[in-house]
Amino acid sequence: MKNLAIACVCILVLTTGCRQDAPTPTITAKTDVPKSFKQAWVMSSTWCGEMGVAIALTPDRYYYWFYSDVKLDDEPEYPITGSYSFVDGKLQLNGSNNLYYATNWIVVSNGGRKCLSAERDVGDVARYIIPDTHFDPSRPFENQGTLRAEPTNAPYSSPAAGSNR
């Protein structure tokens, strides 16, 4: 009976797949990416795990890159781009939550830098994304190994809205 149950599960997985129905981005052509940005952040190298997040801003658009050892069936082509806003010390990326590690980022101070923390990760400095002053959109994670969050005892501090540097 146990073998029959295992066989049924395997058949179910093979016929239906193991994916969640996440909406795919509406990208009709390869995204044009600027050569320079107003600000860019990349996930700290202190993050434990095979994952990366990069966010770069122009005055009116964000560009978002992501990688992980967990692959989606319908992996979007990065970067994803859209509009953003700063409200009450938070960066909000306007987009589908299913395609992002997070769409709401709190501006936090770490080692004298204005970093970003996903709302659910506030206080976990290993999960901060760090300003990358040498950000290259053709290789968004090139500097990840040198970007480190500094240990701190303070949970977080949030600057005035609209300030991102």
mmCIF file of C-alpha atoms in Angstrom:
data_model
loop_
_atom_site.group_PDB
_atom_site.id
_atom_site.type_symbol
_atom_site.label_atom_id
_atom_site.label_comp_id
_atom_site.label_asym_id
_atom_site.label_seq_id
_atom_site.Cartn_x
_atom_site.Cartn_y
_atom_site.Cartn_z
ATOM 1 C CA MET A 1 0.000 0.000 0.000
ATOM 2 C CA LYS A 2 2.875 2.359 0.839
ATOM 3 C CA ASN A 3 4.415 1.779 -2.612
ATOM 4 C CA LEU A 4 1.058 2.506 -4.257
ATOM 5 C CA ALA A 5 0.810 5.833 -2.399
ATOM 6 C CA ILE A 6 4.348 6.787 -3.461
ATOM 7 C CA ALA A 7 3.559 5.850 -7.073
ATOM 8 C CA CYS A 8 0.387 7.980 -7.007
ATOM 9 C CA VAL A 9 2.293 10.990 -5.672
ATOM 10 C CA CYS A 10 4.974 10.565 -8.361
ATOM 11 C CA ILE A 11 2.344 10.350 -11.109
ATOM 12 C CA LEU A 12 0.576 13.427 -9.721
ATOM 13 C CA VAL A 13 3.835 15.397 -9.689
ATOM 14 C CA LEU A 14 4.737 14.306 -13.217
ATOM 15 C CA THR A 15 1.334 15.193 -14.639
ATOM 16 C CA THR A 16 0.714 18.477 -12.809
ATOM 17 C CA GLY A 17 4.212 19.757 -12.086
ATOM 18 C CA CYS A 18 5.483 21.274 -8.855
ATOM 19 C CA ARG A 19 5.038 24.923 -9.620
ATOM 20 C CA GLN A 20 3.035 27.694 -8.173
ATOM 21 C CA ASP A 21 0.952 29.749 -10.558
ATOM 22 C CA ALA A 22 2.839 33.038 -10.459
ATOM 23 C CA PRO A 23 2.029 35.720 -12.997
ATOM 24 C CA THR A 24 4.780 36.327 -15.507
ATOM 25 C CA PRO A 25 5.998 39.872 -16.130
ATOM 26 C CA THR A 26 4.729 41.625 -19.204
ATOM 27 C CA ILE A 27 8.012 42.079 -21.014
ATOM 28 C CA THR A 28 7.563 42.368 -24.748
ATOM 29 C CA ALA A 29 11.208 42.921 -25.644
ATOM 30 C CA LYS A 30 14.542 42.875 -23.855
ATOM 31 C CA THR A 31 14.531 45.636 -21.257
ATOM 32 C CA ASP A 32 16.686 48.631 -22.143
ATOM 33 C CA VAL A 33 18.978 49.180 -19.177
ATOM 34 C CA PRO A 34 20.664 52.537 -18.499
ATOM 35 C CA LYS A 35 24.435 52.612 -18.113
ATOM 36 C CA SER A 36 24.312 54.650 -14.906
ATOM 37 C CA PHE A 37 21.939 54.909 -11.974
ATOM 38 C CA LYS A 38 21.008 57.385 -9.256
ATOM 39 C CA GLN A 39 21.528 54.626 -6.658
ATOM 40 C CA ALA A 40 22.117 50.861 -6.655
ATOM 41 C CA TRP A 41 22.077 48.252 -3.905
ATOM 42 C CA VAL A 42 23.229 44.627 -3.975
ATOM 43 C CA MET A 43 22.657 41.899 -1.401
ATOM 44 C CA SER A 44 25.329 41.672 1.263
ATOM 45 C CA SER A 45 27.910 38.906 0.994
ATOM 46 C CA THR A 46 27.127 38.085 4.630
ATOM 47 C CA TRP A 47 23.870 36.492 3.457
ATOM 48 C CA CYS A 48 24.095 32.738 3.953
ATOM 49 C CA GLY A 49 22.616 30.969 0.969
ATOM 50 C CA GLU A 50 22.754 30.890 -2.808
ATOM 51 C CA MET A 51 20.755 34.002 -3.604
ATOM 52 C CA GLY A 52 21.168 37.583 -4.724
ATOM 53 C CA VAL A 53 19.046 40.712 -5.063
ATOM 54 C CA ALA A 54 20.088 43.892 -6.858
ATOM 55 C CA ILE A 55 18.005 47.060 -7.142
ATOM 56 C CA ALA A 56 19.076 50.082 -9.178
ATOM 57 C CA LEU A 57 17.184 53.366 -9.503
ATOM 58 C CA THR A 58 16.945 56.066 -12.118
ATOM 59 C CA PRO A 59 14.936 59.188 -11.257
ATOM 60 C CA ASP A 60 11.703 57.504 -12.409
ATOM 61 C CA ARG A 61 12.294 53.716 -12.730
ATOM 62 C CA TYR A 62 13.671 50.808 -10.756
ATOM 63 C CA TYR A 63 15.568 47.855 -12.217
ATOM 64 C CA TYR A 64 15.459 44.615 -10.242
ATOM 65 C CA TRP A 65 17.692 41.536 -10.608
ATOM 66 C CA PHE A 66 17.438 38.286 -8.679
ATOM 67 C CA TYR A 67 19.150 34.911 -8.676
ATOM 68 C CA SER A 68 18.691 31.808 -6.580
ATOM 69 C CA ASP A 69 19.544 28.142 -6.551
ATOM 70 C CA VAL A 70 15.759 27.585 -6.542
ATOM 71 C CA LYS A 71 14.497 27.944 -10.110
ATOM 72 C CA LEU A 72 10.982 28.796 -11.250
ATOM 73 C CA ASP A 73 9.366 27.134 -14.258
ATOM 74 C CA ASP A 74 8.636 30.524 -15.821
ATOM 75 C CA GLU A 75 11.712 32.441 -14.682
ATOM 76 C CA PRO A 76 11.379 36.062 -15.851
ATOM 77 C CA GLU A 77 14.129 37.701 -17.846
ATOM 78 C CA TYR A 78 15.950 40.147 -15.600
ATOM 79 C CA PRO A 79 15.999 42.983 -14.970
ATOM 80 C CA ILE A 80 12.368 43.611 -14.194
ATOM 81 C CA THR A 81 11.569 47.308 -14.274
ATOM 82 C CA GLY A 82 8.779 49.548 -13.101
ATOM 83 C CA SER A 83 7.922 52.644 -11.125
ATOM 84 C CA TYR A 84 8.791 53.179 -7.473
ATOM 85 C CA SER A 85 8.130 55.557 -4.629
ATOM 86 C CA PHE A 86 9.688 56.517 -1.305
ATOM 87 C CA VAL A 87 7.070 56.840 1.434
ATOM 88 C CA ASP A 88 7.828 57.169 5.160
ATOM 89 C CA GLY A 89 11.395 55.894 4.809
ATOM 90 C CA LYS A 90 10.355 52.945 2.651
ATOM 91 C CA LEU A 91 11.179 52.166 -0.952
ATOM 92 C CA GLN A 92 8.164 50.596 -2.656
ATOM 93 C CA LEU A 93 8.668 48.774 -5.952
ATOM 94 C CA ASN A 94 5.414 48.715 -7.880
ATOM 95 C CA GLY A 95 5.124 45.159 -9.170
ATOM 96 C CA SER A 96 3.828 41.675 -8.488
ATOM 97 C CA ASN A 97 4.932 40.268 -5.124
ATOM 98 C CA ASN A 98 5.335 36.817 -6.689
ATOM 99 C CA LEU A 99 8.306 37.920 -8.799
ATOM 100 C CA TYR A 100 10.335 39.644 -6.089
ATOM 101 C CA TYR A 101 12.091 38.737 -2.883
ATOM 102 C CA ALA A 102 10.302 41.829 -1.548
ATOM 103 C CA THR A 103 8.611 44.927 -2.948
ATOM 104 C CA ASN A 104 8.724 46.981 0.265
ATOM 105 C CA TRP A 105 12.194 47.914 1.494
ATOM 106 C CA ILE A 106 12.963 49.955 4.601
ATOM 107 C CA VAL A 107 15.917 52.339 4.371
ATOM 108 C CA VAL A 108 18.244 51.429 7.260
ATOM 109 C CA SER A 109 21.570 52.767 8.431
ATOM 110 C CA ASN A 110 24.468 50.307 8.609
ATOM 111 C CA GLY A 111 28.106 51.294 8.948
ATOM 112 C CA GLY A 112 27.317 54.877 7.927
ATOM 113 C CA ARG A 113 25.574 53.710 4.741
ATOM 114 C CA LYS A 114 21.930 53.844 3.714
ATOM 115 C CA CYS A 115 21.091 50.184 3.111
ATOM 116 C CA LEU A 116 17.795 48.479 2.315
ATOM 117 C CA SER A 117 16.068 45.799 4.358
ATOM 118 C CA ALA A 118 12.990 43.868 3.304
ATOM 119 C CA GLU A 119 10.258 44.620 5.851
ATOM 120 C CA ARG A 120 10.278 41.006 7.074
ATOM 121 C CA ASP A 121 14.078 41.079 7.590
ATOM 122 C CA VAL A 122 14.484 44.277 9.653
ATOM 123 C CA GLY A 123 17.236 43.748 12.200
ATOM 124 C CA ASP A 124 18.823 40.836 10.296
ATOM 125 C CA VAL A 125 21.910 42.661 8.985
ATOM 126 C CA ALA A 126 22.999 39.642 6.931
ATOM 127 C CA ARG A 127 19.938 40.229 4.738
ATOM 128 C CA TYR A 128 20.552 43.916 4.057
ATOM 129 C CA ILE A 129 21.236 45.022 0.545
ATOM 130 C CA ILE A 130 24.224 47.339 0.461
ATOM 131 C CA PRO A 131 24.931 50.434 -1.693
ATOM 132 C CA ASP A 132 27.151 49.467 -4.633
ATOM 133 C CA THR A 133 28.989 52.571 -5.856
ATOM 134 C CA HIS A 134 30.610 50.557 -8.672
ATOM 135 C CA PHE A 135 27.393 48.908 -9.875
ATOM 136 C CA ASP A 136 27.536 47.552 -13.434
ATOM 137 C CA PRO A 137 24.115 46.546 -14.826
ATOM 138 C CA SER A 138 25.724 44.103 -17.263
ATOM 139 C CA ARG A 139 27.088 42.201 -14.214
ATOM 140 C CA PRO A 140 24.787 43.206 -11.356
ATOM 141 C CA PHE A 141 26.269 40.776 -8.801
ATOM 142 C CA GLU A 142 29.942 41.293 -9.654
ATOM 143 C CA ASN A 143 30.680 43.211 -6.435
ATOM 144 C CA GLN A 144 28.477 41.139 -4.112
ATOM 145 C CA GLY A 145 31.505 39.433 -2.574
ATOM 146 C CA THR A 146 32.914 42.755 -1.336
ATOM 147 C CA LEU A 147 29.666 44.231 0.008
ATOM 148 C CA ARG A 148 29.306 43.353 3.672
ATOM 149 C CA ALA A 149 26.788 44.406 6.282
ATOM 150 C CA GLU A 150 28.403 45.495 9.523
ATOM 151 C CA PRO A 151 27.217 43.880 12.764
ATOM 152 C CA THR A 152 25.122 46.214 14.875
ATOM 153 C CA ASN A 153 23.101 46.017 18.065
ATOM 154 C CA ALA A 154 20.574 48.623 16.943
ATOM 155 C CA PRO A 155 17.495 47.090 15.320
ATOM 156 C CA TYR A 156 17.308 49.783 12.620
ATOM 157 C CA SER A 157 16.972 53.455 11.983
ATOM 158 C CA SER A 158 14.918 54.939 9.234
ATOM 159 C CA PRO A 159 15.768 58.321 7.656
ATOM 160 C CA ALA A 160 13.252 60.844 6.422
ATOM 161 C CA ALA A 161 11.137 59.814 3.441
ATOM 162 C CA GLY A 162 12.654 60.485 0.067
ATOM 163 C CA SER A 163 16.228 60.294 1.292
ATOM 164 C CA ASN A 164 18.145 57.444 -0.248
ATOM 165 C CA ARG A 165 21.758 58.385 0.079
#
